[in-house]
PDB file of C-alpha atoms in Angstrom:
ATOM      1  CA  UNK N 286       0.000   0.000   0.000  1.00 34.00           C
ATOM      2  CA  UNK N 287       1.184   3.541  -0.715  1.00 34.00           C
ATOM      3  CA  UNK N 288       1.617   4.657   2.886  1.00 31.00           C
ATOM      4  CA  UNK N 289       4.314   2.057   3.550  1.00 37.00           C
ATOM      5  CA  UNK N 290       6.567   4.013   1.220  1.00 39.00           C
ATOM      6  CA  UNK N 291       6.100   7.345   3.007  1.00 40.00           C
ATOM      7  CA  UNK N 292       9.193   8.809   4.618  1.00 43.00           C
ATOM      8  CA  UNK N 293       8.947   8.290   8.338  1.00 45.00           C
ATOM      9  CA  UNK N 294       8.788  11.539  10.346  1.00 44.00           C
ATOM     10  CA  UNK N 295      11.662  11.871  12.838  1.00 47.00           C
ATOM     11  CA  UNK N 296      10.596  11.308  16.405  1.00 49.00           C
ATOM     12  CA  UNK N 297      11.165  14.140  18.875  1.00 43.00           C
ATOM     13  CA  UNK N 298      12.394  12.959  22.212  1.00 45.00           C
ATOM     14  CA  UNK N 299      11.476  14.596  25.507  1.00 44.00           C
ATOM     15  CA  UNK N 300      15.060  15.830  25.754  1.00 45.00           C
ATOM     16  CA  UNK N 301      14.799  17.533  22.355  1.00 43.00           C
ATOM     17  CA  UNK N 302      11.518  19.143  23.341  1.00 44.00           C
ATOM     18  CA  UNK N 303      13.162  20.668  26.373  1.00 47.00           C
ATOM     19  CA  UNK N 304      15.864  22.188  24.194  1.00 49.00           C
ATOM     20  CA  UNK N 305      13.430  23.889  21.827  1.00 45.00           C
ATOM     21  CA  UNK N 306      13.442  27.686  22.252  1.00 54.00           C
ATOM     22  CA  UNK N 307      10.547  28.898  24.360  1.00 71.00           C
ATOM     23  CA  UNK N 308       8.238  31.598  23.137  1.00 80.00           C
ATOM     24  CA  UNK N 309       8.407  34.695  25.328  1.00 83.00           C
ATOM     25  CA  UNK N 310       5.205  35.643  27.145  1.00 83.00           C
ATOM     26  CA  UNK N 311       4.928  39.433  27.645  1.00 83.00           C
ATOM     27  CA  UNK N 312       2.242  39.084  30.334  1.00 86.00           C
ATOM     28  CA  UNK N 313       3.253  40.718  33.604  1.00 90.00           C
ATOM     29  CA  UNK N 314       5.170  43.762  32.328  1.00 93.00           C
ATOM     30  CA  UNK N 315       3.054  46.154  34.401  1.00 93.00           C
ATOM     31  CA  UNK N 316       3.879  44.169  37.551  1.00 94.00           C
ATOM     32  CA  UNK N 317       7.605  44.544  36.851  1.00 94.00           C
ATOM     33  CA  UNK N 318       7.286  48.288  36.214  1.00 93.00           C
ATOM     34  CA  UNK N 319       5.343  48.721  39.460  1.00 93.00           C
ATOM     35  CA  UNK N 320       8.036  46.719  41.254  1.00 94.00           C
ATOM     36  CA  UNK N 321      10.784  49.012  39.925  1.00 92.00           C
ATOM     37  CA  UNK N 322       8.833  52.103  40.926  1.00 92.00           C
ATOM     38  CA  UNK N 323       8.121  50.771  44.411  1.00 91.00           C
ATOM     39  CA  UNK N 324      11.703  49.676  45.071  1.00 89.00           C
ATOM     40  CA  UNK N 325      13.746  52.551  43.629  1.00 89.00           C
ATOM     41  CA  UNK N 326      11.221  55.254  42.717  1.00 89.00           C
ATOM     42  CA  UNK N 327      11.899  55.317  38.972  1.00 88.00           C
ATOM     43  CA  UNK N 328       8.728  55.665  36.889  1.00 88.00           C
ATOM     44  CA  UNK N 329       9.210  53.873  33.566  1.00 88.00           C
ATOM     45  CA  UNK N 330       5.574  53.680  32.471  1.00 86.00           C
ATOM     46  CA  UNK N 331       5.981  56.546  29.995  1.00 81.00           C
ATOM     47  CA  UNK N 332       8.826  54.613  28.307  1.00 80.00           C
ATOM     48  CA  UNK N 333       6.817  51.414  28.052  1.00 75.00           C
ATOM     49  CA  UNK N 334       7.888  50.280  24.573  1.00 80.00           C
ATOM     50  CA  UNK N 335      11.593  51.050  25.051  1.00 82.00           C
ATOM     51  CA  UNK N 336      11.838  49.449  28.478  1.00 88.00           C
ATOM     52  CA  UNK N 337       9.841  46.404  27.327  1.00 90.00           C
ATOM     53  CA  UNK N 338      12.503  45.567  24.745  1.00 90.00           C
ATOM     54  CA  UNK N 339      15.285  46.134  27.261  1.00 89.00           C
ATOM     55  CA  UNK N 340      13.612  43.973  29.907  1.00 92.00           C
ATOM     56  CA  UNK N 341      12.778  41.240  27.411  1.00 91.00           C
ATOM     57  CA  UNK N 342      16.423  40.910  26.365  1.00 91.00           C
ATOM     58  CA  UNK N 343      17.387  40.868  30.040  1.00 91.00           C
ATOM     59  CA  UNK N 344      14.890  38.053  30.699  1.00 92.00           C
ATOM     60  CA  UNK N 345      16.073  35.981  27.752  1.00 90.00           C
ATOM     61  CA  UNK N 346      19.699  36.229  28.909  1.00 90.00           C
ATOM     62  CA  UNK N 347      18.517  34.866  32.255  1.00 91.00           C
ATOM     63  CA  UNK N 348      16.390  32.150  30.584  1.00 91.00           C
ATOM     64  CA  UNK N 349      13.236  33.681  32.030  1.00 92.00           C
ATOM     65  CA  UNK N 350      10.440  33.506  29.482  1.00 89.00           C
ATOM     66  CA  UNK N 351       7.767  35.813  30.863  1.00 91.00           C
ATOM     67  CA  UNK N 352       7.634  39.125  32.701  1.00 93.00           C
ATOM     68  CA  UNK N 353       5.387  37.430  35.254  1.00 94.00           C
ATOM     69  CA  UNK N 354       8.124  34.901  36.024  1.00 94.00           C
ATOM     70  CA  UNK N 355      10.629  37.756  36.302  1.00 94.00           C
ATOM     71  CA  UNK N 356       8.365  39.523  38.783  1.00 95.00           C
ATOM     72  CA  UNK N 357       7.964  36.368  40.874  1.00 95.00           C
ATOM     73  CA  UNK N 358      11.706  35.648  40.871  1.00 95.00           C
ATOM     74  CA  UNK N 359      12.533  39.204  41.961  1.00 94.00           C
ATOM     75  CA  UNK N 360      10.676  38.623  45.227  1.00 95.00           C
ATOM     76  CA  UNK N 361      13.400  36.295  46.530  1.00 94.00           C
ATOM     77  CA  UNK N 362      16.449  36.578  44.252  1.00 94.00           C
ATOM     78  CA  UNK N 363      18.547  39.505  45.521  1.00 92.00           C
ATOM     79  CA  UNK N 364      21.238  39.022  42.864  1.00 92.00           C
ATOM     80  CA  UNK N 365      18.683  39.269  40.069  1.00 94.00           C
ATOM     81  CA  UNK N 366      17.158  42.316  41.765  1.00 92.00           C
ATOM     82  CA  UNK N 367      20.514  44.127  41.751  1.00 90.00           C
ATOM     83  CA  UNK N 368      21.152  43.195  38.117  1.00 92.00           C
ATOM     84  CA  UNK N 369      17.753  44.629  37.184  1.00 92.00           C
ATOM     85  CA  UNK N 370      18.521  47.847  39.081  1.00 88.00           C
ATOM     86  CA  UNK N 371      21.856  48.125  37.276  1.00 86.00           C
ATOM     87  CA  UNK N 372      20.019  47.691  33.971  1.00 89.00           C
ATOM     88  CA  UNK N 373      17.471  50.488  34.441  1.00 86.00           C
ATOM     89  CA  UNK N 374      19.593  53.142  36.161  1.00 84.00           C
ATOM     90  CA  UNK N 375      21.426  55.697  34.024  1.00 69.00           C
ATOM     91  CA  UNK N 376      25.075  56.504  34.733  1.00 68.00           C
ATOM     92  CA  UNK N 377      26.508  58.672  31.959  1.00 73.00           C
ATOM     93  CA  UNK N 378      28.288  61.784  33.238  1.00 89.00           C
ATOM     94  CA  UNK N 379      31.610  63.642  32.967  1.00 94.00           C
ATOM     95  CA  UNK N 380      34.015  65.823  34.945  1.00 97.00           C
ATOM     96  CA  UNK N 381      33.112  69.455  35.721  1.00 96.00           C
ATOM     97  CA  UNK N 382      29.579  68.984  34.421  1.00 94.00           C
ATOM     98  CA  UNK N 383      27.546  72.171  35.086  1.00 92.00           C
ATOM     99  CA  UNK N 384      30.754  73.799  36.327  1.00 95.00           C
ATOM    100  CA  UNK N 385      29.095  77.049  37.438  1.00 95.00           C
ATOM    101  CA  UNK N 386      26.881  75.120  39.842  1.00 96.00           C
ATOM    102  CA  UNK N 387      29.866  73.198  41.191  1.00 97.00           C
ATOM    103  CA  UNK N 388      31.736  76.479  41.719  1.00 96.00           C
ATOM    104  CA  UNK N 389      28.860  77.927  43.726  1.00 97.00           C
ATOM    105  CA  UNK N 390      28.775  74.843  45.945  1.00 97.00           C
ATOM    106  CA  UNK N 391      32.539  75.082  46.452  1.00 96.00           C
ATOM    107  CA  UNK N 392      32.169  78.741  47.506  1.00 95.00           C
ATOM    108  CA  UNK N 393      29.741  77.657  50.220  1.00 96.00           C
ATOM    109  CA  UNK N 394      31.872  74.657  51.179  1.00 96.00           C
ATOM    110  CA  UNK N 395      35.015  76.728  51.724  1.00 95.00           C
ATOM    111  CA  UNK N 396      33.191  78.721  54.410  1.00 94.00           C
ATOM    112  CA  UNK N 397      32.525  75.563  56.466  1.00 94.00           C
ATOM    113  CA  UNK N 398      35.298  73.915  58.516  1.00 91.00           C
ATOM    114  CA  UNK N 399      35.453  70.141  57.928  1.00 94.00           C
ATOM    115  CA  UNK N 400      32.635  70.315  55.408  1.00 97.00           C
ATOM    116  CA  UNK N 401      30.761  67.124  54.527  1.00 98.00           C
ATOM    117  CA  UNK N 402      29.204  66.732  51.076  1.00 99.00           C
ATOM    118  CA  UNK N 403      26.926  63.985  49.776  1.00 99.00           C
ATOM    119  CA  UNK N 404      26.430  63.167  46.086  1.00 98.00           C
ATOM    120  CA  UNK N 405      23.289  61.097  45.592  1.00 97.00           C
ATOM    121  CA  UNK N 406      23.301  59.517  43.099  1.00 95.00           C
ATOM    122  CA  UNK N 407      26.982  59.678  42.207  1.00 96.00           C
ATOM    123  CA  UNK N 408      26.904  57.427  39.106  1.00 94.00           C
ATOM    124  CA  UNK N 409      30.499  56.482  38.215  1.00 95.00           C
ATOM    125  CA  UNK N 410      32.009  59.144  40.464  1.00 97.00           C
ATOM    126  CA  UNK N 411      32.887  62.053  38.183  1.00 97.00           C
ATOM    127  CA  UNK N 412      30.939  64.561  40.284  1.00 98.00           C
ATOM    128  CA  UNK N 413      32.634  63.428  43.505  1.00 98.00           C
ATOM    129  CA  UNK N 414      36.111  63.587  41.966  1.00 98.00           C
ATOM    130  CA  UNK N 415      35.316  66.974  40.397  1.00 98.00           C
ATOM    131  CA  UNK N 416      34.262  68.522  43.720  1.00 98.00           C
ATOM    132  CA  UNK N 417      37.339  67.078  45.404  1.00 98.00           C
ATOM    133  CA  UNK N 418      39.641  68.572  42.767  1.00 98.00           C
ATOM    134  CA  UNK N 419      37.956  71.980  42.925  1.00 97.00           C
ATOM    135  CA  UNK N 420      38.191  72.106  46.718  1.00 96.00           C
ATOM    136  CA  UNK N 421      41.858  71.126  46.596  1.00 95.00           C
ATOM    137  CA  UNK N 422      42.567  73.825  44.031  1.00 95.00           C
ATOM    138  CA  UNK N 423      40.968  76.555  46.170  1.00 92.00           C
ATOM    139  CA  UNK N 424      41.298  75.469  49.800  1.00 83.00           C
ATOM    140  CA  UNK N 425      43.470  76.947  52.510  1.00 76.00           C
ATOM    141  CA  UNK N 426      46.239  74.918  54.166  1.00 74.00           C
ATOM    142  CA  UNK N 427      44.315  73.692  57.218  1.00 71.00           C
ATOM    143  CA  UNK N 428      41.027  73.144  55.403  1.00 85.00           C
ATOM    144  CA  UNK N 429      39.550  69.619  55.477  1.00 92.00           C
ATOM    145  CA  UNK N 430      36.567  68.025  53.767  1.00 96.00           C
ATOM    146  CA  UNK N 431      34.933  64.700  53.011  1.00 98.00           C
ATOM    147  CA  UNK N 432      32.731  63.804  50.049  1.00 99.00           C
ATOM    148  CA  UNK N 433      30.552  60.690  50.036  1.00 99.00           C
ATOM    149  CA  UNK N 434      29.130  59.311  46.811  1.00 98.00           C
ATOM    150  CA  UNK N 435      26.230  56.869  46.868  1.00 98.00           C
ATOM    151  CA  UNK N 436      24.389  55.070  44.105  1.00 96.00           C
ATOM    152  CA  UNK N 437      21.995  52.159  43.826  1.00 94.00           C
ATOM    153  CA  UNK N 438      23.873  50.797  40.804  1.00 94.00           C
ATOM    154  CA  UNK N 439      26.568  48.359  41.978  1.00 94.00           C
ATOM    155  CA  UNK N 440      28.494  48.481  38.688  1.00 93.00           C
ATOM    156  CA  UNK N 441      28.641  52.278  38.860  1.00 94.00           C
ATOM    157  CA  UNK N 442      29.987  52.199  42.421  1.00 97.00           C
ATOM    158  CA  UNK N 443      32.669  49.680  41.460  1.00 96.00           C
ATOM    159  CA  UNK N 444      33.780  51.930  38.586  1.00 95.00           C
ATOM    160  CA  UNK N 445      33.851  54.968  40.875  1.00 97.00           C
ATOM    161  CA  UNK N 446      36.013  53.116  43.384  1.00 98.00           C
ATOM    162  CA  UNK N 447      38.455  52.026  40.676  1.00 97.00           C
ATOM    163  CA  UNK N 448      38.870  55.607  39.495  1.00 97.00           C
ATOM    164  CA  UNK N 449      39.416  54.792  35.820  1.00 96.00           C
ATOM    165  CA  UNK N 450      38.014  57.277  33.310  1.00 96.00           C
ATOM    166  CA  UNK N 451      37.880  57.680  29.543  1.00 94.00           C
ATOM    167  CA  UNK N 452      39.210  60.600  27.527  1.00 94.00           C
ATOM    168  CA  UNK N 453      35.607  61.595  26.838  1.00 93.00           C
ATOM    169  CA  UNK N 454      34.824  61.742  30.554  1.00 95.00           C
ATOM    170  CA  UNK N 455      37.682  64.220  31.090  1.00 97.00           C
ATOM    171  CA  UNK N 456      37.055  66.348  28.000  1.00 95.00           C
ATOM    172  CA  UNK N 457      36.361  69.545  30.015  1.00 95.00           C
ATOM    173  CA  UNK N 458      39.596  69.362  32.026  1.00 96.00           C
ATOM    174  CA  UNK N 459      42.678  71.268  30.922  1.00 96.00           C
ATOM    175  CA  UNK N 460      46.026  69.505  30.578  1.00 96.00           C
ATOM    176  CA  UNK N 461      47.345  70.819  33.898  1.00 97.00           C
ATOM    177  CA  UNK N 462      44.499  69.222  35.846  1.00 98.00           C
ATOM    178  CA  UNK N 463      44.794  65.976  33.909  1.00 97.00           C
ATOM    179  CA  UNK N 464      48.526  65.728  34.571  1.00 97.00           C
ATOM    180  CA  UNK N 465      48.215  66.673  38.240  1.00 97.00           C
ATOM    181  CA  UNK N 466      45.375  64.350  39.243  1.00 98.00           C
ATOM    182  CA  UNK N 467      45.583  61.435  36.778  1.00 98.00           C
ATOM    183  CA  UNK N 468      47.953  58.910  35.264  1.00 97.00           C
ATOM    184  CA  UNK N 469      47.309  58.127  31.603  1.00 94.00           C
ATOM    185  CA  UNK N 470      47.768  54.801  29.865  1.00 90.00           C
ATOM    186  CA  UNK N 471      46.698  53.703  26.397  1.00 86.00           C
ATOM    187  CA  UNK N 472      42.993  53.477  27.268  1.00 89.00           C
ATOM    188  CA  UNK N 473      42.225  55.238  30.541  1.00 94.00           C
ATOM    189  CA  UNK N 474      43.044  58.022  32.936  1.00 97.00           C
ATOM    190  CA  UNK N 475      43.642  56.611  36.408  1.00 98.00           C
ATOM    191  CA  UNK N 476      42.961  58.884  39.402  1.00 98.00           C
ATOM    192  CA  UNK N 477      46.045  59.355  41.602  1.00 98.00           C
ATOM    193  CA  UNK N 478      44.879  57.923  44.918  1.00 96.00           C
ATOM    194  CA  UNK N 479      47.026  60.271  47.018  1.00 97.00           C
ATOM    195  CA  UNK N 480      44.841  63.190  45.922  1.00 97.00           C
ATOM    196  CA  UNK N 481      41.554  61.474  46.714  1.00 97.00           C
ATOM    197  CA  UNK N 482      41.862  60.235  50.290  1.00 97.00           C
ATOM    198  CA  UNK N 483      38.890  62.384  51.351  1.00 97.00           C
ATOM    199  CA  UNK N 484      36.277  60.721  49.154  1.00 98.00           C
ATOM    200  CA  UNK N 485      34.353  57.472  49.566  1.00 98.00           C
ATOM    201  CA  UNK N 486      31.686  55.506  47.724  1.00 98.00           C
ATOM    202  CA  UNK N 487      28.888  53.232  48.911  1.00 98.00           C
ATOM    203  CA  UNK N 488      26.032  51.335  47.305  1.00 97.00           C
ATOM    204  CA  UNK N 489      22.947  52.764  49.002  1.00 97.00           C
ATOM    205  CA  UNK N 490      19.246  52.996  48.142  1.00 95.00           C
ATOM    206  CA  UNK N 491      17.939  56.370  49.336  1.00 96.00           C
ATOM    207  CA  UNK N 492      14.605  54.768  50.225  1.00 94.00           C
ATOM    208  CA  UNK N 493      16.092  52.157  52.560  1.00 93.00           C
ATOM    209  CA  UNK N 494      17.262  52.367  56.165  1.00 92.00           C
ATOM    210  CA  UNK N 495      21.015  52.473  55.531  1.00 94.00           C
ATOM    211  CA  UNK N 496      20.596  55.862  53.844  1.00 97.00           C
ATOM    212  CA  UNK N 497      19.739  57.486  57.177  1.00 95.00           C
ATOM    213  CA  UNK N 498      22.865  55.973  58.760  1.00 96.00           C
ATOM    214  CA  UNK N 499      25.197  57.970  56.490  1.00 97.00           C
ATOM    215  CA  UNK N 500      25.453  60.811  59.013  1.00 97.00           C
ATOM    216  CA  UNK N 501      24.839  64.525  58.615  1.00 98.00           C
ATOM    217  CA  UNK N 502      25.943  66.724  55.726  1.00 99.00           C
ATOM    218  CA  UNK N 503      26.412  70.402  54.951  1.00 98.00           C
ATOM    219  CA  UNK N 504      25.707  70.091  51.221  1.00 99.00           C
ATOM    220  CA  UNK N 505      23.837  67.509  49.153  1.00 99.00           C
ATOM    221  CA  UNK N 506      24.109  67.171  45.378  1.00 98.00           C
ATOM    222  CA  UNK N 507      21.307  65.268  43.655  1.00 97.00           C
ATOM    223  CA  UNK N 508      21.299  66.162  40.004  1.00 93.00           C
ATOM    224  CA  UNK N 509      18.991  64.627  37.397  1.00 88.00           C
ATOM    225  CA  UNK N 510      17.433  61.949  39.588  1.00 92.00           C
ATOM    226  CA  UNK N 511      14.111  63.547  40.515  1.00 92.00           C
ATOM    227  CA  UNK N 512      13.120  63.821  36.850  1.00 88.00           C
ATOM    228  CA  UNK N 513      12.535  60.049  36.890  1.00 88.00           C
ATOM    229  CA  UNK N 514      10.181  60.215  39.913  1.00 91.00           C
ATOM    230  CA  UNK N 515       6.552  61.211  40.316  1.00 91.00           C
ATOM    231  CA  UNK N 516       5.567  63.844  42.911  1.00 92.00           C
ATOM    232  CA  UNK N 517       5.052  61.255  45.648  1.00 93.00           C
ATOM    233  CA  UNK N 518       8.603  59.942  45.346  1.00 94.00           C
ATOM    234  CA  UNK N 519      10.032  63.442  44.834  1.00 94.00           C
ATOM    235  CA  UNK N 520       8.515  64.560  48.119  1.00 95.00           C
ATOM    236  CA  UNK N 521       9.728  61.413  49.850  1.00 96.00           C
ATOM    237  CA  UNK N 522      13.230  62.022  48.478  1.00 96.00           C
ATOM    238  CA  UNK N 523      13.573  65.613  49.646  1.00 96.00           C
ATOM    239  CA  UNK N 524      12.146  64.645  53.036  1.00 97.00           C
ATOM    240  CA  UNK N 525      14.970  62.124  53.399  1.00 97.00           C
ATOM    241  CA  UNK N 526      17.539  64.654  52.182  1.00 98.00           C
ATOM    242  CA  UNK N 527      16.252  67.066  54.810  1.00 98.00           C
ATOM    243  CA  UNK N 528      16.818  64.393  57.464  1.00 97.00           C
ATOM    244  CA  UNK N 529      20.534  64.243  56.600  1.00 98.00           C
ATOM    245  CA  UNK N 530      21.210  67.942  56.120  1.00 98.00           C
ATOM    246  CA  UNK N 531      22.487  70.073  58.962  1.00 97.00           C
ATOM    247  CA  UNK N 532      20.581  73.277  59.841  1.00 95.00           C
ATOM    248  CA  UNK N 533      20.835  75.710  56.907  1.00 95.00           C
ATOM    249  CA  UNK N 534      22.306  72.908  54.798  1.00 97.00           C
ATOM    250  CA  UNK N 535      22.154  73.334  51.027  1.00 98.00           C
ATOM    251  CA  UNK N 536      20.629  71.097  48.378  1.00 98.00           C
ATOM    252  CA  UNK N 537      21.688  71.336  44.722  1.00 98.00           C
ATOM    253  CA  UNK N 538      19.471  69.767  42.058  1.00 96.00           C
ATOM    254  CA  UNK N 539      19.695  69.383  38.288  1.00 91.00           C
ATOM    255  CA  UNK N 540      18.239  72.113  36.088  1.00 87.00           C
ATOM    256  CA  UNK N 541      15.411  69.834  34.949  1.00 86.00           C
ATOM    257  CA  UNK N 542      14.589  68.574  38.446  1.00 90.00           C
ATOM    258  CA  UNK N 543      11.303  69.764  39.907  1.00 86.00           C
ATOM    259  CA  UNK N 544      10.238  69.388  43.529  1.00 89.00           C
ATOM    260  CA  UNK N 545       6.670  69.711  44.803  1.00 89.00           C
ATOM    261  CA  UNK N 546       5.673  72.406  47.267  1.00 91.00           C
ATOM    262  CA  UNK N 547       7.008  71.492  50.694  1.00 94.00           C
ATOM    263  CA  UNK N 548       8.017  72.849  54.110  1.00 95.00           C
ATOM    264  CA  UNK N 549      11.504  71.301  54.145  1.00 96.00           C
ATOM    265  CA  UNK N 550      13.377  73.724  51.874  1.00 97.00           C
ATOM    266  CA  UNK N 551      13.340  77.312  50.649  1.00 96.00           C
ATOM    267  CA  UNK N 552      14.536  78.069  47.131  1.00 95.00           C
ATOM    268  CA  UNK N 553      17.345  80.623  46.691  1.00 96.00           C
ATOM    269  CA  UNK N 554      19.009  82.089  43.608  1.00 94.00           C
ATOM    270  CA  UNK N 555      22.573  83.374  43.353  1.00 91.00           C
ATOM    271  CA  UNK N 556      24.518  84.227  40.178  1.00 85.00           C
ATOM    272  CA  UNK N 557      21.361  83.081  38.347  1.00 88.00           C
ATOM    273  CA  UNK N 558      21.813  79.610  39.850  1.00 93.00           C
ATOM    274  CA  UNK N 559      19.149  77.988  42.010  1.00 94.00           C
ATOM    275  CA  UNK N 560      19.682  75.935  45.149  1.00 97.00           C
ATOM    276  CA  UNK N 561      17.653  75.035  48.226  1.00 97.00           C
ATOM    277  CA  UNK N 562      18.323  75.803  51.889  1.00 98.00           C
ATOM    278  CA  UNK N 563      16.968  73.595  54.640  1.00 98.00           C
ATOM    279  CA  UNK N 564      14.362  75.356  56.752  1.00 95.00           C
ATOM    280  CA  UNK N 565      15.028  75.683  60.466  1.00 82.00           C
TER     281      UNK N 565
END
């Protein structure tokens, strides 16, 4: 009969079935976005299509085939949680960025003995190193300071601690500053550690308890973080900044950062630059 001559279809074993690529299930994306907002304050709902692609690639690298499974795994997997945070936080910056604002902060800092400055978030450290260099260039002999940089992104903190920077990152520095504070090799500029003994970096989430254990500060820099928050998280953020600032302490924000009406700070303007002073 004719069917005896048909070519036999290859059998698929259970092992082969397991190795077949799984189809990704996009269900659960909203849960993941709510999780990110709840944990670190960043509102990504307006960037839904862009972040969906980014998160999907992240899931596939981890062999997670639905956003719902990602959400469930995040509840107990702290390593995955940190990797997700590193993925969605932005860390591009450079030395002497918004130099006029840095100069104003340095003017205030030089009036305070043993000044303490916090940079939150500090990204890969350029802002912290910049402030340190500017204070060293202008300080008196007996003047002392300490600058703490914090960020929720573990990769950024590791880079800041290493103190290795690209040519692009240092593009605003003149040759004298580069030669004084850095060693250059074929690929990177390496910060000379002897000039940066008064800076430190820590991985800290501003919404968790260890943030309040950082101590008190005279000046806080928080540039271009609040733009990613809604008003609820903005208010929560400045409330926590207020908790760490000393009386009459100063808060510097990015030009695009907006804070809701509050009783923690009063806005001031000097040299056409805005900053906030903690209310008594």
